[in-house]
Coordinates of N, CA and C in Angstrom, one line a residue:
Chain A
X1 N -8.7 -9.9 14.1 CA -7.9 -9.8 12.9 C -6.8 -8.8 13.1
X2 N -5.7 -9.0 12.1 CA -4.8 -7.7 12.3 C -5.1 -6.2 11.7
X3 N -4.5 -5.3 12.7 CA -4.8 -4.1 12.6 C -3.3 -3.1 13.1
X4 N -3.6 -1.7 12.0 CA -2.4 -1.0 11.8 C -3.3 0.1 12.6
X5 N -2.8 0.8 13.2 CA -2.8 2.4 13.4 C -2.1 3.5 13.9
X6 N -2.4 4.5 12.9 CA -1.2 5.1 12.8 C -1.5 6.8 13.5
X7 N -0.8 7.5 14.0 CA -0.9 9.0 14.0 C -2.0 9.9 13.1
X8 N -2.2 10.6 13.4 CA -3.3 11.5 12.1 C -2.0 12.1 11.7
X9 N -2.7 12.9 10.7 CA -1.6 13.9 10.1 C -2.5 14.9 9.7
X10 N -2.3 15.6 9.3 CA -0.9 16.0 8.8 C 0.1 16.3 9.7
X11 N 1.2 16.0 9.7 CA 2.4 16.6 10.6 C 3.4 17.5 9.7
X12 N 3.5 18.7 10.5 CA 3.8 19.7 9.6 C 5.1 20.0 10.6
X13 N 6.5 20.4 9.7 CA 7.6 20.6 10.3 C 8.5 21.1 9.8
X14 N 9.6 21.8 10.3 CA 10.6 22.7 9.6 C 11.6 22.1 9.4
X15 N 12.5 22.5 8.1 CA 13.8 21.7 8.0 C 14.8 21.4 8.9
X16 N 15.4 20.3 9.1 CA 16.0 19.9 10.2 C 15.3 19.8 11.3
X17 N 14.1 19.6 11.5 CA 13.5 19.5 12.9 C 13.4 17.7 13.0
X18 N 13.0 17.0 14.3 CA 13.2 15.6 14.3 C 11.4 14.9 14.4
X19 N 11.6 14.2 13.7 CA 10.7 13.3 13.2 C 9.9 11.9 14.0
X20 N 9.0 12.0 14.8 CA 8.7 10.7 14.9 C 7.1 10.4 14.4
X21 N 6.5 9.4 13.6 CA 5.1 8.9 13.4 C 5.1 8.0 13.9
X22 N 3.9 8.0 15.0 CA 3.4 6.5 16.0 C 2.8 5.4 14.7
X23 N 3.2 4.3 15.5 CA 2.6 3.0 14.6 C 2.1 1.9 15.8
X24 N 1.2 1.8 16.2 CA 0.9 0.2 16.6 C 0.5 -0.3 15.8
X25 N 0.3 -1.6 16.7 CA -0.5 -2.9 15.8 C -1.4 -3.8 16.7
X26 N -2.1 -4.8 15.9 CA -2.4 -5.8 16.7 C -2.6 -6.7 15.2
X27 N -1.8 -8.0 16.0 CA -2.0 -9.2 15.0 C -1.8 -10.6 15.3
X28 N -2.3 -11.3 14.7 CA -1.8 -12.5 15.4 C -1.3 -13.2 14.4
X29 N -0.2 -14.5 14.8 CA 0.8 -15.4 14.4 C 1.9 -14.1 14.7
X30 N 2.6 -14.2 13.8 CA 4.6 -13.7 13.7 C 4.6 -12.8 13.1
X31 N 3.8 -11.2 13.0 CA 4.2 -9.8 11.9 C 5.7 -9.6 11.6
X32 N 5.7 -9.4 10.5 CA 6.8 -8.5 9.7 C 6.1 -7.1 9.3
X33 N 6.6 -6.0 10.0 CA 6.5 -4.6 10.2 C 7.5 -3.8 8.9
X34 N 6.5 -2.9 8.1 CA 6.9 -2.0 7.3 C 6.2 -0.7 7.4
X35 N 7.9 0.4 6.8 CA 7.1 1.9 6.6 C 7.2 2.0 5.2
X36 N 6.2 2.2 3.9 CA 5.9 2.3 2.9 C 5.9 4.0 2.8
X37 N 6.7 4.6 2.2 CA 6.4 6.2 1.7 C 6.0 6.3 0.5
X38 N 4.9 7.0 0.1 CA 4.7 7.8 -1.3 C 4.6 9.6 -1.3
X39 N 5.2 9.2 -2.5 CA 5.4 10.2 -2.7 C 4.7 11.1 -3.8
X40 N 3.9 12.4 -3.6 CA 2.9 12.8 -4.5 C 3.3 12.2 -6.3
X41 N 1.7 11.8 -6.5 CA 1.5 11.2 -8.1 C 2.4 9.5 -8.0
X42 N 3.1 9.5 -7.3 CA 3.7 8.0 -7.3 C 2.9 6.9 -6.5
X43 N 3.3 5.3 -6.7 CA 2.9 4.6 -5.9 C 3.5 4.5 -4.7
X44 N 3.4 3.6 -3.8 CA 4.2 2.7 -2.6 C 5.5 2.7 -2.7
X45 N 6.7 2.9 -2.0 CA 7.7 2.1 -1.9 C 8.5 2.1 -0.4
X46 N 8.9 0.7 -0.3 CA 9.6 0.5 0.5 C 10.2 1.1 1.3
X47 N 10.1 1.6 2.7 CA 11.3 3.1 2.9 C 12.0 2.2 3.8
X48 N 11.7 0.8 4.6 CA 12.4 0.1 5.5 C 11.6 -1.1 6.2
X49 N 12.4 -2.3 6.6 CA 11.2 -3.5 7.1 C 12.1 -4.1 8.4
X50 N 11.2 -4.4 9.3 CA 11.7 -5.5 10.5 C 10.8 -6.9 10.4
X51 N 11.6 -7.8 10.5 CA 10.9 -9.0 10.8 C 10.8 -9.5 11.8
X52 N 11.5 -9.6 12.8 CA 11.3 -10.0 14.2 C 11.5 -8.6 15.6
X53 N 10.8 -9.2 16.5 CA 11.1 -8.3 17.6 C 12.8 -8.3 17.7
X54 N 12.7 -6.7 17.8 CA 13.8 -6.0 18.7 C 14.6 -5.5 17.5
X55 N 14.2 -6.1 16.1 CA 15.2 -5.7 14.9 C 14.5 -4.2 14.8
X56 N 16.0 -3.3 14.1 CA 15.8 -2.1 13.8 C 16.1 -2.4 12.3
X57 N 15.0 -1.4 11.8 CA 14.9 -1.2 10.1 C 15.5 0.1 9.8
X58 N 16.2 0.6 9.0 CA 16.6 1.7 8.9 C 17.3 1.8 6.9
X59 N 16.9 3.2 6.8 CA 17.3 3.4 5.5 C 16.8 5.0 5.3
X60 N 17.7 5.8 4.4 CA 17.7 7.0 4.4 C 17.2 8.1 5.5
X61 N 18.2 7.2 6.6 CA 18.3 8.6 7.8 C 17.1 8.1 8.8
X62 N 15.9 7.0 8.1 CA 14.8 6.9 9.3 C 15.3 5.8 9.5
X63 N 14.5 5.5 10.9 CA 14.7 4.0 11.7 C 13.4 3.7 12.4
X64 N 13.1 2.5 12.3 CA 11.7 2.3 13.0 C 12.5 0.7 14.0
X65 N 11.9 0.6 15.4 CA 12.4 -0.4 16.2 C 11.0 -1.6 16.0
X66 N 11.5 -2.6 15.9 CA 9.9 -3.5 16.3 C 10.1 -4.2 17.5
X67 N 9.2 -3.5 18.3 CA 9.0 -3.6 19.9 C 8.0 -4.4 20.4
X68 N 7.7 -5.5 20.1 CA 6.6 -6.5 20.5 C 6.3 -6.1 22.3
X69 N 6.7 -5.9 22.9 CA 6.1 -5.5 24.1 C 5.2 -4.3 24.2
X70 N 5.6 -3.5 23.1 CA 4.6 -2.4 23.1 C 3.6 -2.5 21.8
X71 N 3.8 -3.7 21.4 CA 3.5 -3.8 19.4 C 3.4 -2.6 18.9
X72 N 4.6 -2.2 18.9 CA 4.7 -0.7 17.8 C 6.1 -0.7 17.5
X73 N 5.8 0.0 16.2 CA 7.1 0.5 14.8 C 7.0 1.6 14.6
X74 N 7.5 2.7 15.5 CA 7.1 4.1 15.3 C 8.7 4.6 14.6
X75 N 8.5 5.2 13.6 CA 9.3 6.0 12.5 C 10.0 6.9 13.1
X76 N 11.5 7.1 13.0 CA 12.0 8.8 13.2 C 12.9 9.1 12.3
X77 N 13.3 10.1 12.7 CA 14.3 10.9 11.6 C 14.6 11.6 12.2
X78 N 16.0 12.4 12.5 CA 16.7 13.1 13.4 C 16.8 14.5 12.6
X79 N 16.7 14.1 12.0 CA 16.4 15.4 10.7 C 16.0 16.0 9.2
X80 N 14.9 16.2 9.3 CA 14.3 16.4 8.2 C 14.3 17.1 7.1
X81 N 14.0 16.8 5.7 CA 14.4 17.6 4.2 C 12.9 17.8 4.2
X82 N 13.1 19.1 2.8 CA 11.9 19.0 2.6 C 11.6 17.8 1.5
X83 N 12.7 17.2 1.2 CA 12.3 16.6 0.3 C 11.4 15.0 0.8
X84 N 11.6 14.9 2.5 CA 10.8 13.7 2.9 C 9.3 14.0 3.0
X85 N 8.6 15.1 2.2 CA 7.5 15.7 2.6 C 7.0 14.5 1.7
X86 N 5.5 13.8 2.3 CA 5.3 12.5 1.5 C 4.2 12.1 2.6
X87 N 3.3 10.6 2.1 CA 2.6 9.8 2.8 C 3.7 8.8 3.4
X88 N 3.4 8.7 4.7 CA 3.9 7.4 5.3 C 2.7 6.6 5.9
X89 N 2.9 5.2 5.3 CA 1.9 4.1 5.9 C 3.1 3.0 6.4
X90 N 2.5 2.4 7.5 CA 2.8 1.8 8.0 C 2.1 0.0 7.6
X91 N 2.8 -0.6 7.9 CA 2.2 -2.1 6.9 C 2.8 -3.4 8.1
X92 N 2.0 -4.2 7.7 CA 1.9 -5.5 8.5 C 1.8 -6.9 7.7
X93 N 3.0 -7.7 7.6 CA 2.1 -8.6 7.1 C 2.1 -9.6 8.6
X94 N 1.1 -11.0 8.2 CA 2.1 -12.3 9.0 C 1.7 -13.8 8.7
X95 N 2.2 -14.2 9.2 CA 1.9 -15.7 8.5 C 0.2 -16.6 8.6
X96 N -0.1 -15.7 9.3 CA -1.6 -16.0 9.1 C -2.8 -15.2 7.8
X97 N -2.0 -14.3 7.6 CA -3.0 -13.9 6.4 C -1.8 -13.2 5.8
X98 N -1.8 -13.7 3.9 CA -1.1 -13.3 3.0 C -1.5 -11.8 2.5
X99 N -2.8 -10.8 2.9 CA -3.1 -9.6 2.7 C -2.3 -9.0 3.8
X100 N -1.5 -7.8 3.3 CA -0.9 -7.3 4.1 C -2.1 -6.2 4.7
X101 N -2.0 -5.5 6.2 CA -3.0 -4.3 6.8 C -1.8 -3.2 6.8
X102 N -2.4 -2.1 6.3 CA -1.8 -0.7 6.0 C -2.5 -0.1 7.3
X103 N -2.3 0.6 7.8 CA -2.4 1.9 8.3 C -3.1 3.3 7.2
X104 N -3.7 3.5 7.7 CA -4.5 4.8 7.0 C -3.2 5.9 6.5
X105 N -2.1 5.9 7.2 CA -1.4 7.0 6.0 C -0.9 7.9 6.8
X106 N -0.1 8.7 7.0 CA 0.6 10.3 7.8 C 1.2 11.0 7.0
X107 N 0.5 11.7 6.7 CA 1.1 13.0 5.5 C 2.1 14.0 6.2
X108 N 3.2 13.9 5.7 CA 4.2 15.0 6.6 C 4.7 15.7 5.5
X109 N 4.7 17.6 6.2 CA 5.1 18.5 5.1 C 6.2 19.2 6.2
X110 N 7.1 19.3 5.0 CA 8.3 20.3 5.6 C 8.3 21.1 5.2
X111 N 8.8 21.9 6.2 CA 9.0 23.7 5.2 C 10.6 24.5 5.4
X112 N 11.2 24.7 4.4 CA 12.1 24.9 4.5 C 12.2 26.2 5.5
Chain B
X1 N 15.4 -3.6 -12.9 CA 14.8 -4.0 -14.1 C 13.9 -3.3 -14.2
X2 N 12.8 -3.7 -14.7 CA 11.7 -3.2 -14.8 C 10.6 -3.4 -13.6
X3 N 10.2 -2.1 -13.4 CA 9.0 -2.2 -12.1 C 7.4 -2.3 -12.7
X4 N 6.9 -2.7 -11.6 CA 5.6 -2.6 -11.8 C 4.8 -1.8 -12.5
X5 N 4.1 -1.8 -13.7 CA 4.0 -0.7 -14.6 C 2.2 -0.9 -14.5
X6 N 1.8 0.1 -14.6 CA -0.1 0.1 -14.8 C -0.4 0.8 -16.2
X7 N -1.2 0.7 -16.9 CA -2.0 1.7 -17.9 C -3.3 1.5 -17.6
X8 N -4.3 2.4 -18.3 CA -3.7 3.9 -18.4 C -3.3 4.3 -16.6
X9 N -2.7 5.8 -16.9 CA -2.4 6.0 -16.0 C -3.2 7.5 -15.1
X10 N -4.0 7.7 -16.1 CA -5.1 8.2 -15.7 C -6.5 7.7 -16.8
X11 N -7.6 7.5 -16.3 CA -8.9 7.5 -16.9 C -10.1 8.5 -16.4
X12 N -10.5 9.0 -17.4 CA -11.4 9.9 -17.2 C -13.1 9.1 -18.3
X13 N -14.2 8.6 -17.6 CA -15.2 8.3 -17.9 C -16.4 8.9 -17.2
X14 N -17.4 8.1 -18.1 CA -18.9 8.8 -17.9 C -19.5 7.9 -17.0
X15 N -20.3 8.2 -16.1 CA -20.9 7.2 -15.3 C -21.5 6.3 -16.4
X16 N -21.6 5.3 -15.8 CA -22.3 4.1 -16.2 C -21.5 3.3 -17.3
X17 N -20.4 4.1 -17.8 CA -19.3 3.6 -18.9 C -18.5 2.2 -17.9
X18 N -17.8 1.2 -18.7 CA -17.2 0.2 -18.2 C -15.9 0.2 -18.6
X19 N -15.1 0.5 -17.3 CA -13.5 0.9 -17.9 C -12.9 -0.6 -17.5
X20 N -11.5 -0.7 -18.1 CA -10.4 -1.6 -17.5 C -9.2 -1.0 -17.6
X21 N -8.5 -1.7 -16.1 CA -7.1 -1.2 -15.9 C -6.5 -2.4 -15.9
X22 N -5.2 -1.8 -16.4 CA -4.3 -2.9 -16.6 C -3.1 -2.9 -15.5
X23 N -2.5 -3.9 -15.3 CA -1.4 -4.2 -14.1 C -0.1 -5.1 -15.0
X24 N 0.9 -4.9 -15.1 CA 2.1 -5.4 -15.5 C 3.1 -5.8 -13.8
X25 N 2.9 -7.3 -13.7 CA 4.2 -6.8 -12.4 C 5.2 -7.5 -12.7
X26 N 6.5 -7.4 -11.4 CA 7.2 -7.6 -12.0 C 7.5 -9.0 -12.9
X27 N 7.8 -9.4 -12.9 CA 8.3 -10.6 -13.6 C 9.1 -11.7 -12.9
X28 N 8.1 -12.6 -12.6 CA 8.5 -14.2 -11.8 C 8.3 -13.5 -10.5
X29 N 7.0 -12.4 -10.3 CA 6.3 -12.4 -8.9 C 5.4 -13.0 -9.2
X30 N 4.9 -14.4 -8.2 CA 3.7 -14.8 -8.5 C 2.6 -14.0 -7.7
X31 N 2.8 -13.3 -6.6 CA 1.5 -12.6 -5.7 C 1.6 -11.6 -6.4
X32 N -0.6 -11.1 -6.9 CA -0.7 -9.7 -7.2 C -2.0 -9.5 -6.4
X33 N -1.5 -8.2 -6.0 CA -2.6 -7.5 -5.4 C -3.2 -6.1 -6.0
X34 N -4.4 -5.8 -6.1 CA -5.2 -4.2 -6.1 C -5.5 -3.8 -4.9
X35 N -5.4 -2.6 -4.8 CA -5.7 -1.8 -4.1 C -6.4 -0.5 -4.4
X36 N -7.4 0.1 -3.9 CA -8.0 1.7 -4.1 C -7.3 2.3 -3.0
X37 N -7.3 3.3 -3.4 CA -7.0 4.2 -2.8 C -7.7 5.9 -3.0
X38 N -8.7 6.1 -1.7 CA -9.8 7.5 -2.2 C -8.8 8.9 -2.0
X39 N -9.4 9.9 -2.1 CA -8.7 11.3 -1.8 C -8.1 11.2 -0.4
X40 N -7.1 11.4 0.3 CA -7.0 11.7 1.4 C -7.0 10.2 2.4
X41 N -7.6 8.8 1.8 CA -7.7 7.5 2.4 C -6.8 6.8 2.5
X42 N -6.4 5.8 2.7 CA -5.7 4.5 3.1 C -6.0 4.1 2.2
X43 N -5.1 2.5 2.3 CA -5.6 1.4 1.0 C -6.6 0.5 1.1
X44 N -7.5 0.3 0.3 CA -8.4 -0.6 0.3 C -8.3 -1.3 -0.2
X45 N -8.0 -2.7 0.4 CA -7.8 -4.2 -0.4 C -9.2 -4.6 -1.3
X46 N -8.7 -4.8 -2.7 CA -9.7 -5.7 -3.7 C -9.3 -6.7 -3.5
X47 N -8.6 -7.0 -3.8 CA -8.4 -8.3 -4.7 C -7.2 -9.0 -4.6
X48 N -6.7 -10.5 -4.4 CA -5.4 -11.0 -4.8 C -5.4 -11.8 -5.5
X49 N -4.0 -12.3 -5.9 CA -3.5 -13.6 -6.9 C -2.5 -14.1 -6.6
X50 N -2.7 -15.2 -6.7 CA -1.6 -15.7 -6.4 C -1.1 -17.1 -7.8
X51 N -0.6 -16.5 -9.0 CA -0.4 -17.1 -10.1 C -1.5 -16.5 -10.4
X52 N -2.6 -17.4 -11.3 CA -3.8 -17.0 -12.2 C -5.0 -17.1 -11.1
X53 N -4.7 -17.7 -9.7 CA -5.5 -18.1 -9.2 C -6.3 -16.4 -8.2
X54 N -7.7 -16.7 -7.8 CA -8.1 -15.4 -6.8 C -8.4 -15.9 -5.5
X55 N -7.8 -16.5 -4.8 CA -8.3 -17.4 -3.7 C -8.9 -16.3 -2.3
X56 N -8.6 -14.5 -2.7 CA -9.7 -13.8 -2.1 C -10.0 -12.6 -2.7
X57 N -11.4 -12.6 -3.2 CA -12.2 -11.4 -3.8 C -13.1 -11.0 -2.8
X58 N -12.8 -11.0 -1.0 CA -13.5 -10.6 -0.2 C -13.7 -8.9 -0.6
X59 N -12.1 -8.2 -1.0 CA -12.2 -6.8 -1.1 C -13.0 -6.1 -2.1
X60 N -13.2 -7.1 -3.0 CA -14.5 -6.8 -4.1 C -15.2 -5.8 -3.6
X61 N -16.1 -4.5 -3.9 CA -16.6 -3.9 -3.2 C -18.4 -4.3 -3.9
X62 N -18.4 -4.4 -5.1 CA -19.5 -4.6 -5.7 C -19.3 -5.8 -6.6
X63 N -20.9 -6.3 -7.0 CA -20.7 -7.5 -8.6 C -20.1 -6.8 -9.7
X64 N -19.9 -5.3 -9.4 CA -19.6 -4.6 -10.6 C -17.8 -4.8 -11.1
X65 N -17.3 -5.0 -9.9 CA -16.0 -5.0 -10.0 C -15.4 -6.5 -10.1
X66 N -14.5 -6.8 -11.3 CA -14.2 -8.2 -11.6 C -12.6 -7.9 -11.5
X67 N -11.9 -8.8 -11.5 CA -10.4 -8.9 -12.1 C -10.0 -10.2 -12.3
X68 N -9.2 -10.4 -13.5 CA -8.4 -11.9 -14.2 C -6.8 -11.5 -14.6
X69 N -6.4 -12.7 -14.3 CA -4.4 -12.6 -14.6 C -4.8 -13.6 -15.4
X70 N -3.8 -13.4 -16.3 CA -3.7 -14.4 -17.0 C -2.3 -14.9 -17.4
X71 N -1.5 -16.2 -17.8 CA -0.2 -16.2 -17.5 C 0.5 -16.2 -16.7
X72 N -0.3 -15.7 -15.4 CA 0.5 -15.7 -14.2 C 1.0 -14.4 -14.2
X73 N 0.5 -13.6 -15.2 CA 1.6 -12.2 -15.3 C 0.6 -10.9 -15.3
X74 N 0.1 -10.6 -16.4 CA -0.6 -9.2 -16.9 C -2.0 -9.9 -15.9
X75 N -2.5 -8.6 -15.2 CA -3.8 -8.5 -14.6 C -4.6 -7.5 -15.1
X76 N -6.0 -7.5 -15.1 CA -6.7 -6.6 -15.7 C -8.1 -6.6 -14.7
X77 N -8.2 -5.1 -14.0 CA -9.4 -5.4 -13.6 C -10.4 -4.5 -13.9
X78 N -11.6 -4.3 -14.3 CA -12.6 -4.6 -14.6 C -13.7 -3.7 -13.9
X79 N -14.3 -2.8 -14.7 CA -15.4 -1.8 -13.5 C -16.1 -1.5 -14.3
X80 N -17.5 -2.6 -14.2 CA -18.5 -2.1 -15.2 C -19.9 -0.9 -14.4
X81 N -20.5 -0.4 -15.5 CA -21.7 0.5 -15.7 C -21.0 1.3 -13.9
X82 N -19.7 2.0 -14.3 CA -19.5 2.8 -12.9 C -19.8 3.8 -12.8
X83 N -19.7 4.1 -11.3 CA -20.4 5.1 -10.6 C -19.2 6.4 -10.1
X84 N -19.7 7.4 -9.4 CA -19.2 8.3 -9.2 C -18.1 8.2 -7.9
X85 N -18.4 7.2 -7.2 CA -17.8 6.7 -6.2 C -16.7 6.1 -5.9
X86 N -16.6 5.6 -7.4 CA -15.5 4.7 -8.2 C -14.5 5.6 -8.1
X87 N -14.6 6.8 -7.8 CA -13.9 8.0 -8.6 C -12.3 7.5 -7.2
X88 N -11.2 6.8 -7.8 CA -10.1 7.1 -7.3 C -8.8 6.6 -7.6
X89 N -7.8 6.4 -7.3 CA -6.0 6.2 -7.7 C -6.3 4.7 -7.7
X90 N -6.7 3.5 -8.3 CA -5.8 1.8 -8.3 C -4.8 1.6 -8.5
X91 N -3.9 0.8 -7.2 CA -3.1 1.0 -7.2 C -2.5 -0.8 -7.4
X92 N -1.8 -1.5 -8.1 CA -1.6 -2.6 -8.1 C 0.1 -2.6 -7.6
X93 N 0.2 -4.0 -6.7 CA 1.5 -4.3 -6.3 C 2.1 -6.0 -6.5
X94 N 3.1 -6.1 -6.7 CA 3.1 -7.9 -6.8 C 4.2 -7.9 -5.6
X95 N 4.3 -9.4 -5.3 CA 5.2 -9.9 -4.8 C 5.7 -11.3 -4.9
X96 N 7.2 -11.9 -4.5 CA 7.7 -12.7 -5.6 C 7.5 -13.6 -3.9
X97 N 7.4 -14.4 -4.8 CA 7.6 -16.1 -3.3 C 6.3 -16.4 -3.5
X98 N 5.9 -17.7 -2.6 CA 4.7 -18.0 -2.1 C 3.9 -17.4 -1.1
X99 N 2.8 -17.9 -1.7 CA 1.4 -16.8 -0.1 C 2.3 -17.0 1.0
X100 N 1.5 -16.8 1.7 CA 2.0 -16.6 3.3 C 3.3 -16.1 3.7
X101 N 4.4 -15.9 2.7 CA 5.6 -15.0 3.5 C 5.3 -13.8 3.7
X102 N 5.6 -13.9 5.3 CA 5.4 -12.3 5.7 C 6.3 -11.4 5.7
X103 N 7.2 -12.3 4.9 CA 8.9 -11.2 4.8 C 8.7 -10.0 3.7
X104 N 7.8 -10.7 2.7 CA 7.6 -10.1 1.1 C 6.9 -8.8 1.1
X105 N 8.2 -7.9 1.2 CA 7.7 -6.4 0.7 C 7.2 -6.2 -0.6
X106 N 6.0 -6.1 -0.9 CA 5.4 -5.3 -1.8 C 6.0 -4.1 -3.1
X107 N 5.8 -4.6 -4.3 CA 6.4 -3.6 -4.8 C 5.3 -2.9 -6.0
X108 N 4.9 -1.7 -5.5 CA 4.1 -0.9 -6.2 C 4.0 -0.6 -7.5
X109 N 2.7 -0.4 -8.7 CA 2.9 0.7 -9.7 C 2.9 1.7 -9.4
X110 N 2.2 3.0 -10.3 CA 2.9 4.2 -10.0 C 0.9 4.3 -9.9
X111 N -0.2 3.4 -10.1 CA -1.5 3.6 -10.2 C -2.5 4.1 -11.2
X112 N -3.5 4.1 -11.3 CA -4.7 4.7 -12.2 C -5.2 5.3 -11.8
X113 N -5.7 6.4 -11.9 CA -6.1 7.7 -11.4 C -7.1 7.7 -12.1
X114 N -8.6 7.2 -11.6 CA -10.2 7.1 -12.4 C -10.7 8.5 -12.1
X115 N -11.2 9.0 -12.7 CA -12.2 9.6 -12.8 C -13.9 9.7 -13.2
X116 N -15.1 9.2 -12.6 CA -15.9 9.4 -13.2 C -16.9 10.4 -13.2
X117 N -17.7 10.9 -14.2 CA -18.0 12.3 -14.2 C -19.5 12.1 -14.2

């Protein structure tokens, strides 16, 4: 079956320091790779998506590559706020099963 | 427009009481999904729909836990005579298209925050 795994966390970091969370996977048929951030008391949302190998996802400063040779979507940021202080899950879907697989979560705290 | 909305948005009950939560998504998504989510955990799949239909209640954890759409729209799921275990954030999300696109990002409520005492 498909499977997400992600970094532990907490990862704790200073403003402006650079940012990476590991992501593999394993799955079978064709994954579309996402990073979902929440944010404390909120739900899920979207922070950026790849659908095929080699596409880079990017949106507010992060970028995740989807590398099918290594099956991994690992997250960065070149520089960090505290305001990205948040859960990041990492997400899978693919055309063999309509339930998407989450990743357990990476809690990152910044400190100014 | 309008996003994915849940009530209540927190519940606080007695063991063995039977709560329900409600799911609003968005509008002309026909996929809905639940999710738990414990202190500190990941997401745990309940439940989907796809229209009114549940074609997988594998994430069910117990007989105690039910859920029904109705309309294709409002979801409501269902946690009878619960336990202390119960105790966490449900989080419901829809998405618009047919099953199997894997393109279809997910779009979250903000959740239910159970408490049982």
């Amino acid at each position: 079956g498909n499977s997400v795994t992600q970094m532990e966390g907490p990862v704790t970091l200073s403003e402006e320091a650079f940012l990476t969370i590991n992501c593999t996977y394993t799955a079978t048929g064709y994954p579309s790779l996402f990073w979902y951030v929440q944010y404390p008391g909120e739900g899920l949302q979207l922070l950026l998506k790849a659908t095929k190998a080699d596409d880079k996802g990017s949106n507010k400063g992060f970028e995740a590559t989807y590398r099918k040779e290594t099956t991994s979507f690992h997250l960065e940021k070149g520089s960090v706020q505290v305001s990205d202080s948040a859960v990041y899950f990492c997400a899978l879907t693919s055309t063999i099963s309509y339930i998407p697989t989450f990743g357990r979560g990476t809690s990152l705290i910044v400190h100014p | 427009g309008a996003g994915v909305s849940q009530s209540p948005s927190n519940k606080v009950t007695e063991k063995g009481k039977d709560v329900e939560l409600r799911c609003d998504p968005i509008s002309g998504h026909t996929a809905l999904y639940w999710y738990r989510q414990s202190l500190g955990q990941g997401l745990e799949f309940l439940i989907y729909f796809q229209g009114n239909s549940a074609p997988d209640k594998s994430g069910l954890p117990s007989d105690r836990f039910s859920a029904e759409r109705t309309g294709g729209s409002v979801s409501t799921l269902t946690i009878q005579r619960t336990q202390q275990e119960d105790s966490a954030v449900y989080l419901c999300a829809s998405t618009p298209g047919t099953s199997g696109s894997p393109y279809n990002e997910q779009f979250f409520g903000p959740g239910t925050r159970l408490t049982v005492l």
